[in-house]
Amino acid sequence: MERELIKERTSAGLAAARRKGGIGRGRKSALTPEKLETARKLLAVGVKPATAAKLLEVGVSTFYRHFPASERADGTDAG
C-alpha cells in the first residue's frame, strides 16, 4: 500500500514537471561559458589549475573535469 502511494506521487510529480518543461535538463554546470573562457586564459598565462579553480569559485574536481591534464598544454597535474 505504501509503495503504491509513493509510485503514484512520483508519477504525478514527474508528469507535472514534464508539463512545465523541467524534466531531463539536469544540474547546471558551475563553469559557465564565460568562466571556461577565463579559465583557458588563466591556463595560457601559466596559472596553476588549483589556483584557477579557486579564482573562478569552482571545485578543483570540476575544473579538472573540463580541463584534464592530458588536454592541457602545460601538462601540470596538481596545483
PDB file of N, CA and C in Angstrom:
ATOM      1  N   MET A   1       0.816  -1.192   0.000  1.00  0.00           N
ATOM      2  CA  MET A   1       0.000   0.000   0.000  1.00  0.00           C
ATOM      3  C   MET A   1       0.869   1.269   0.000  1.00  0.00           C
ATOM      4  N   GLU A   2       1.819   1.320   0.894  1.00  0.00           N
ATOM      5  CA  GLU A   2       2.688   2.487   0.984  1.00  0.00           C
ATOM      6  C   GLU A   2       3.495   2.665  -0.303  1.00  0.00           C
ATOM      7  N   ARG A   3       3.974   1.542  -0.837  1.00  0.00           N
ATOM      8  CA  ARG A   3       4.766   1.588  -2.073  1.00  0.00           C
ATOM      9  C   ARG A   3       3.941   2.133  -3.232  1.00  0.00           C
ATOM     10  N   GLU A   4       2.694   1.743  -3.310  1.00  0.00           N
ATOM     11  CA  GLU A   4       1.811   2.232  -4.372  1.00  0.00           C
ATOM     12  C   GLU A   4       1.599   3.737  -4.253  1.00  0.00           C
ATOM     13  N   LEU A   5       1.485   4.220  -3.022  1.00  0.00           N
ATOM     14  CA  LEU A   5       1.306   5.651  -2.789  1.00  0.00           C
ATOM     15  C   LEU A   5       2.544   6.428  -3.249  1.00  0.00           C
ATOM     16  N   ILE A   6       3.729   5.884  -2.964  1.00  0.00           N
ATOM     17  CA  ILE A   6       4.978   6.520  -3.391  1.00  0.00           C
ATOM     18  C   ILE A   6       5.050   6.557  -4.919  1.00  0.00           C
ATOM     19  N   LYS A   7       4.703   5.456  -5.560  1.00  0.00           N
ATOM     20  CA  LYS A   7       4.710   5.395  -7.030  1.00  0.00           C
ATOM     21  C   LYS A   7       3.759   6.437  -7.624  1.00  0.00           C
ATOM     22  N   GLU A   8       2.580   6.513  -7.039  1.00  0.00           N
ATOM     23  CA  GLU A   8       1.574   7.449  -7.535  1.00  0.00           C
ATOM     24  C   GLU A   8       2.054   8.897  -7.414  1.00  0.00           C
ATOM     25  N   ARG A   9       2.618   9.228  -6.271  1.00  0.00           N
ATOM     26  CA  ARG A   9       3.104  10.602  -6.057  1.00  0.00           C
ATOM     27  C   ARG A   9       4.290  10.924  -6.969  1.00  0.00           C
ATOM     28  N   THR A  10       5.173   9.938  -7.153  1.00  0.00           N
ATOM     29  CA  THR A  10       6.319  10.142  -8.037  1.00  0.00           C
ATOM     30  C   THR A  10       5.850  10.379  -9.466  1.00  0.00           C
ATOM     31  N   SER A  11       4.928   9.565  -9.920  1.00  0.00           N
ATOM     32  CA  SER A  11       4.396   9.724 -11.278  1.00  0.00           C
ATOM     33  C   SER A  11       3.727  11.077 -11.453  1.00  0.00           C
ATOM     34  N   ALA A  12       2.968  11.498 -10.453  1.00  0.00           N
ATOM     35  CA  ALA A  12       2.293  12.796 -10.528  1.00  0.00           C
ATOM     36  C   ALA A  12       3.310  13.934 -10.570  1.00  0.00           C
ATOM     37  N   GLY A  13       4.353  13.826  -9.774  1.00  0.00           N
ATOM     38  CA  GLY A  13       5.393  14.852  -9.766  1.00  0.00           C
ATOM     39  C   GLY A  13       6.137  14.938 -11.081  1.00  0.00           C
ATOM     40  N   LEU A  14       6.470  13.787 -11.651  1.00  0.00           N
ATOM     41  CA  LEU A  14       7.161  13.767 -12.944  1.00  0.00           C
ATOM     42  C   LEU A  14       6.271  14.322 -14.050  1.00  0.00           C
ATOM     43  N   ALA A  15       4.981  13.980 -14.008  1.00  0.00           N
ATOM     44  CA  ALA A  15       4.054  14.490 -15.020  1.00  0.00           C
ATOM     45  C   ALA A  15       3.938  16.008 -14.917  1.00  0.00           C
ATOM     46  N   ALA A  16       3.877  16.526 -13.703  1.00  0.00           N
ATOM     47  CA  ALA A  16       3.797  17.982 -13.514  1.00  0.00           C
ATOM     48  C   ALA A  16       5.071  18.651 -14.024  1.00  0.00           C
ATOM     49  N   ALA A  17       6.211  18.039 -13.757  1.00  0.00           N
ATOM     50  CA  ALA A  17       7.479  18.605 -14.222  1.00  0.00           C
ATOM     51  C   ALA A  17       7.547  18.599 -15.744  1.00  0.00           C
ATOM     52  N   ARG A  18       7.053  17.533 -16.378  1.00  0.00           N
ATOM     53  CA  ARG A  18       7.043  17.474 -17.843  1.00  0.00           C
ATOM     54  C   ARG A  18       6.174  18.578 -18.429  1.00  0.00           C
ATOM     55  N   ARG A  19       5.031  18.804 -17.802  1.00  0.00           N
ATOM     56  CA  ARG A  19       4.147  19.870 -18.289  1.00  0.00           C
ATOM     57  C   ARG A  19       4.820  21.233 -18.201  1.00  0.00           C
ATOM     58  N   LYS A  20       5.630  21.424 -17.174  1.00  0.00           N
ATOM     59  CA  LYS A  20       6.340  22.695 -17.013  1.00  0.00           C
ATOM     60  C   LYS A  20       7.606  22.750 -17.859  1.00  0.00           C
ATOM     61  N   GLY A  21       7.976  21.616 -18.441  1.00  0.00           N
ATOM     62  CA  GLY A  21       9.178  21.574 -19.275  1.00  0.00           C
ATOM     63  C   GLY A  21      10.453  21.488 -18.462  1.00  0.00           C
ATOM     64  N   GLY A  22      10.375  20.994 -17.253  1.00  0.00           N
ATOM     65  CA  GLY A  22      11.538  20.999 -16.373  1.00  0.00           C
ATOM     66  C   GLY A  22      12.148  19.657 -16.077  1.00  0.00           C
ATOM     67  N   ILE A  23      11.893  18.645 -16.876  1.00  0.00           N
ATOM     68  CA  ILE A  23      12.476  17.337 -16.588  1.00  0.00           C
ATOM     69  C   ILE A  23      13.529  17.004 -17.637  1.00  0.00           C
ATOM     70  N   GLY A  24      14.619  16.406 -17.200  1.00  0.00           N
ATOM     71  CA  GLY A  24      15.632  15.928 -18.124  1.00  0.00           C
ATOM     72  C   GLY A  24      16.758  16.894 -18.427  1.00  0.00           C
ATOM     73  N   ARG A  25      16.764  18.050 -17.808  1.00  0.00           N
ATOM     74  CA  ARG A  25      17.843  19.001 -18.075  1.00  0.00           C
ATOM     75  C   ARG A  25      19.034  18.793 -17.165  1.00  0.00           C
ATOM     76  N   GLY A  26      18.816  18.261 -15.992  1.00  0.00           N
ATOM     77  CA  GLY A  26      19.917  18.024 -15.063  1.00  0.00           C
ATOM     78  C   GLY A  26      20.413  19.310 -14.415  1.00  0.00           C
ATOM     79  N   ARG A  27      21.469  19.159 -13.662  1.00  0.00           N
ATOM     80  CA  ARG A  27      22.035  20.273 -12.925  1.00  0.00           C
ATOM     81  C   ARG A  27      22.837  21.172 -13.864  1.00  0.00           C
ATOM     82  N   LYS A  28      22.771  22.465 -13.629  1.00  0.00           N
ATOM     83  CA  LYS A  28      23.526  23.409 -14.444  1.00  0.00           C
ATOM     84  C   LYS A  28      25.004  23.329 -14.086  1.00  0.00           C
ATOM     85  N   SER A  29      25.840  23.548 -15.068  1.00  0.00           N
ATOM     86  CA  SER A  29      27.279  23.487 -14.868  1.00  0.00           C
ATOM     87  C   SER A  29      27.759  24.682 -14.067  1.00  0.00           C
ATOM     88  N   ALA A  30      28.697  24.435 -13.159  1.00  0.00           N
ATOM     89  CA  ALA A  30      29.277  25.515 -12.368  1.00  0.00           C
ATOM     90  C   ALA A  30      30.190  26.384 -13.238  1.00  0.00           C
ATOM     91  N   LEU A  31      30.746  25.773 -14.286  1.00  0.00           N
ATOM     92  CA  LEU A  31      31.618  26.519 -15.194  1.00  0.00           C
ATOM     93  C   LEU A  31      30.796  27.006 -16.381  1.00  0.00           C
ATOM     94  N   THR A  32      30.408  28.260 -16.327  1.00  0.00           N
ATOM     95  CA  THR A  32      29.656  28.879 -17.409  1.00  0.00           C
ATOM     96  C   THR A  32      30.592  29.106 -18.604  1.00  0.00           C
ATOM     97  N   PRO A  33      30.048  29.391 -19.771  1.00  0.00           N
ATOM     98  CA  PRO A  33      30.924  29.670 -20.922  1.00  0.00           C
ATOM     99  C   PRO A  33      31.921  30.810 -20.655  1.00  0.00           C
ATOM    100  N   GLU A  34      31.496  31.809 -19.892  1.00  0.00           N
ATOM    101  CA  GLU A  34      32.399  32.915 -19.564  1.00  0.00           C
ATOM    102  C   GLU A  34      33.539  32.437 -18.672  1.00  0.00           C
ATOM    103  N   LYS A  35      33.199  31.597 -17.681  1.00  0.00           N
ATOM    104  CA  LYS A  35      34.228  31.071 -16.783  1.00  0.00           C
ATOM    105  C   LYS A  35      35.174  30.133 -17.521  1.00  0.00           C
ATOM    106  N   LEU A  36      34.644  29.368 -18.481  1.00  0.00           N
ATOM    107  CA  LEU A  36      35.502  28.487 -19.275  1.00  0.00           C
ATOM    108  C   LEU A  36      36.528  29.285 -20.066  1.00  0.00           C
ATOM    109  N   GLU A  37      36.081  30.380 -20.653  1.00  0.00           N
ATOM    110  CA  GLU A  37      36.991  31.233 -21.421  1.00  0.00           C
ATOM    111  C   GLU A  37      38.045  31.848 -20.508  1.00  0.00           C
ATOM    112  N   THR A  38      37.619  32.318 -19.346  1.00  0.00           N
ATOM    113  CA  THR A  38      38.561  32.880 -18.377  1.00  0.00           C
ATOM    114  C   THR A  38      39.565  31.822 -17.936  1.00  0.00           C
ATOM    115  N   ALA A  39      39.090  30.605 -17.716  1.00  0.00           N
ATOM    116  CA  ALA A  39      39.969  29.505 -17.308  1.00  0.00           C
ATOM    117  C   ALA A  39      41.012  29.226 -18.378  1.00  0.00           C
ATOM    118  N   ARG A  40      40.601  29.223 -19.638  1.00  0.00           N
ATOM    119  CA  ARG A  40      41.561  28.998 -20.731  1.00  0.00           C
ATOM    120  C   ARG A  40      42.644  30.072 -20.733  1.00  0.00           C
ATOM    121  N   LYS A  41      42.230  31.310 -20.511  1.00  0.00           N
ATOM    122  CA  LYS A  41      43.194  32.417 -20.487  1.00  0.00           C
ATOM    123  C   LYS A  41      44.149  32.277 -19.307  1.00  0.00           C
ATOM    124  N   LEU A  42      43.615  31.902 -18.135  1.00  0.00           N
ATOM    125  CA  LEU A  42      44.458  31.725 -16.955  1.00  0.00           C
ATOM    126  C   LEU A  42      45.484  30.622 -17.171  1.00  0.00           C
ATOM    127  N   LEU A  43      45.039  29.507 -17.740  1.00  0.00           N
ATOM    128  CA  LEU A  43      45.970  28.405 -18.005  1.00  0.00           C
ATOM    129  C   LEU A  43      47.033  28.809 -19.027  1.00  0.00           C
ATOM    130  N   ALA A  44      46.630  29.614 -20.003  1.00  0.00           N
ATOM    131  CA  ALA A  44      47.562  30.039 -21.050  1.00  0.00           C
ATOM    132  C   ALA A  44      48.693  30.895 -20.499  1.00  0.00           C
ATOM    133  N   VAL A  45      48.421  31.656 -19.443  1.00  0.00           N
ATOM    134  CA  VAL A  45      49.466  32.516 -18.863  1.00  0.00           C
ATOM    135  C   VAL A  45      50.212  31.817 -17.731  1.00  0.00           C
ATOM    136  N   GLY A  46      49.896  30.533 -17.502  1.00  0.00           N
ATOM    137  CA  GLY A  46      50.675  29.762 -16.545  1.00  0.00           C
ATOM    138  C   GLY A  46      50.114  29.638 -15.142  1.00  0.00           C
ATOM    139  N   VAL A  47      48.876  30.032 -14.931  1.00  0.00           N
ATOM    140  CA  VAL A  47      48.270  29.881 -13.611  1.00  0.00           C
ATOM    141  C   VAL A  47      48.003  28.393 -13.371  1.00  0.00           C
ATOM    142  N   LYS A  48      48.320  27.916 -12.167  1.00  0.00           N
ATOM    143  CA  LYS A  48      48.101  26.511 -11.839  1.00  0.00           C
ATOM    144  C   LYS A  48      46.603  26.219 -11.787  1.00  0.00           C
ATOM    145  N   PRO A  49      46.222  25.004 -12.168  1.00  0.00           N
ATOM    146  CA  PRO A  49      44.798  24.645 -12.197  1.00  0.00           C
ATOM    147  C   PRO A  49      44.073  24.854 -10.862  1.00  0.00           C
ATOM    148  N   ALA A  50      44.702  24.499  -9.759  1.00  0.00           N
ATOM    149  CA  ALA A  50      44.046  24.662  -8.457  1.00  0.00           C
ATOM    150  C   ALA A  50      43.822  26.133  -8.137  1.00  0.00           C
ATOM    151  N   THR A  51      44.758  26.975  -8.511  1.00  0.00           N
ATOM    152  CA  THR A  51      44.626  28.415  -8.300  1.00  0.00           C
ATOM    153  C   THR A  51      43.525  28.980  -9.183  1.00  0.00           C
ATOM    154  N   ALA A  52      43.490  28.537 -10.432  1.00  0.00           N
ATOM    155  CA  ALA A  52      42.450  28.997 -11.353  1.00  0.00           C
ATOM    156  C   ALA A  52      41.065  28.580 -10.852  1.00  0.00           C
ATOM    157  N   ALA A  53      40.948  27.353 -10.349  1.00  0.00           N
ATOM    158  CA  ALA A  53      39.665  26.883  -9.818  1.00  0.00           C
ATOM    159  C   ALA A  53      39.218  27.754  -8.654  1.00  0.00           C
ATOM    160  N   LYS A  54      40.147  28.104  -7.786  1.00  0.00           N
ATOM    161  CA  LYS A  54      39.814  28.946  -6.632  1.00  0.00           C
ATOM    162  C   LYS A  54      39.381  30.335  -7.086  1.00  0.00           C
ATOM    163  N   LEU A  55      40.077  30.892  -8.057  1.00  0.00           N
ATOM    164  CA  LEU A  55      39.723  32.217  -8.577  1.00  0.00           C
ATOM    165  C   LEU A  55      38.335  32.221  -9.215  1.00  0.00           C
ATOM    166  N   LEU A  56      37.993  31.116  -9.871  1.00  0.00           N
ATOM    167  CA  LEU A  56      36.704  31.014 -10.555  1.00  0.00           C
ATOM    168  C   LEU A  56      35.585  30.529  -9.631  1.00  0.00           C
ATOM    169  N   GLU A  57      35.956  30.234  -8.385  1.00  0.00           N
ATOM    170  CA  GLU A  57      34.994  29.764  -7.380  1.00  0.00           C
ATOM    171  C   GLU A  57      34.298  28.473  -7.785  1.00  0.00           C
ATOM    172  N   VAL A  58      35.083  27.536  -8.276  1.00  0.00           N
ATOM    173  CA  VAL A  58      34.588  26.193  -8.586  1.00  0.00           C
ATOM    174  C   VAL A  58      35.521  25.187  -7.930  1.00  0.00           C
ATOM    175  N   GLY A  59      35.038  23.971  -7.761  1.00  0.00           N
ATOM    176  CA  GLY A  59      35.866  22.927  -7.178  1.00  0.00           C
ATOM    177  C   GLY A  59      36.965  22.493  -8.129  1.00  0.00           C
ATOM    178  N   VAL A  60      38.049  22.015  -7.548  1.00  0.00           N
ATOM    179  CA  VAL A  60      39.169  21.553  -8.360  1.00  0.00           C
ATOM    180  C   VAL A  60      38.736  20.370  -9.233  1.00  0.00           C
ATOM    181  N   SER A  61      37.913  19.473  -8.674  1.00  0.00           N
ATOM    182  CA  SER A  61      37.465  18.330  -9.468  1.00  0.00           C
ATOM    183  C   SER A  61      36.614  18.777 -10.659  1.00  0.00           C
ATOM    184  N   THR A  62      35.801  19.817 -10.471  1.00  0.00           N
ATOM    185  CA  THR A  62      35.014  20.374 -11.574  1.00  0.00           C
ATOM    186  C   THR A  62      35.949  20.946 -12.630  1.00  0.00           C
ATOM    187  N   PHE A  63      36.967  21.652 -12.183  1.00  0.00           N
ATOM    188  CA  PHE A  63      37.931  22.245 -13.104  1.00  0.00           C
ATOM    189  C   PHE A  63      38.636  21.161 -13.918  1.00  0.00           C
ATOM    190  N   TYR A  64      39.109  20.125 -13.231  1.00  0.00           N
ATOM    191  CA  TYR A  64      39.808  19.041 -13.927  1.00  0.00           C
ATOM    192  C   TYR A  64      38.888  18.269 -14.868  1.00  0.00           C
ATOM    193  N   ARG A  65      37.592  18.209 -14.571  1.00  0.00           N
ATOM    194  CA  ARG A  65      36.653  17.542 -15.457  1.00  0.00           C
ATOM    195  C   ARG A  65      36.607  18.261 -16.807  1.00  0.00           C
ATOM    196  N   HIS A  66      36.708  19.582 -16.774  1.00  0.00           N
ATOM    197  CA  HIS A  66      36.660  20.367 -18.005  1.00  0.00           C
ATOM    198  C   HIS A  66      38.036  20.529 -18.651  1.00  0.00           C
ATOM    199  N   PHE A  67      39.080  20.445 -17.848  1.00  0.00           N
ATOM    200  CA  PHE A  67      40.450  20.618 -18.346  1.00  0.00           C
ATOM    201  C   PHE A  67      41.344  19.495 -17.815  1.00  0.00           C
ATOM    202  N   PRO A  68      41.187  18.273 -18.340  1.00  0.00           N
ATOM    203  CA  PRO A  68      42.036  17.176 -17.863  1.00  0.00           C
ATOM    204  C   PRO A  68      43.499  17.413 -18.221  1.00  0.00           C
ATOM    205  N   ALA A  69      44.392  16.842 -17.426  1.00  0.00           N
ATOM    206  CA  ALA A  69      45.834  17.052 -17.620  1.00  0.00           C
ATOM    207  C   ALA A  69      46.279  16.659 -19.017  1.00  0.00           C
ATOM    208  N   SER A  70      45.668  15.636 -19.584  1.00  0.00           N
ATOM    209  CA  SER A  70      46.082  15.177 -20.910  1.00  0.00           C
ATOM    210  C   SER A  70      45.768  16.192 -22.001  1.00  0.00           C
ATOM    211  N   GLU A  71      44.859  17.138 -21.710  1.00  0.00           N
ATOM    212  CA  GLU A  71      44.482  18.132 -22.721  1.00  0.00           C
ATOM    213  C   GLU A  71      45.074  19.515 -22.463  1.00  0.00           C
ATOM    214  N   ARG A  72      45.706  19.698 -21.304  1.00  0.00           N
ATOM    215  CA  ARG A  72      46.298  20.998 -21.015  1.00  0.00           C
ATOM    216  C   ARG A  72      47.682  21.064 -21.628  1.00  0.00           C
ATOM    217  N   ALA A  73      48.013  22.218 -22.185  1.00  0.00           N
ATOM    218  CA  ALA A  73      49.287  22.398 -22.871  1.00  0.00           C
ATOM    219  C   ALA A  73      50.475  22.285 -21.896  1.00  0.00           C
ATOM    220  N   ASP A  74      50.288  22.805 -20.649  1.00  0.00           N
ATOM    221  CA  ASP A  74      51.400  22.802 -19.722  1.00  0.00           C
ATOM    222  C   ASP A  74      51.635  21.447 -19.070  1.00  0.00           C
ATOM    223  N   GLY A  75      50.610  20.595 -19.074  1.00  0.00           N
ATOM    224  CA  GLY A  75      50.745  19.255 -18.521  1.00  0.00           C
ATOM    225  C   GLY A  75      50.817  19.198 -17.003  1.00  0.00           C
ATOM    226  N   THR A  76      50.529  20.321 -16.314  1.00  0.00           N
ATOM    227  CA  THR A  76      50.575  20.313 -14.866  1.00  0.00           C
ATOM    228  C   THR A  76      49.512  19.372 -14.335  1.00  0.00           C
ATOM    229  N   ASP A  77      49.843  18.692 -13.246  1.00  0.00           N
ATOM    230  CA  ASP A  77      48.926  17.696 -12.698  1.00  0.00           C
ATOM    231  C   ASP A  77      48.204  18.184 -11.466  1.00  0.00           C
ATOM    232  N   ALA A  78      48.870  18.897 -10.629  1.00  0.00           N
ATOM    233  CA  ALA A  78      48.231  19.376  -9.396  1.00  0.00           C
ATOM    234  C   ALA A  78      48.760  20.765  -9.079  1.00  0.00           C
ATOM    235  N   GLY A  79      47.953  21.514  -8.367  1.00  0.00           N
ATOM    236  CA  GLY A  79      48.339  22.877  -8.098  1.00  0.00           C
ATOM    237  C   GLY A  79      48.555  23.096  -6.681  1.00  0.00           C
TER     238      GLY A  79
END
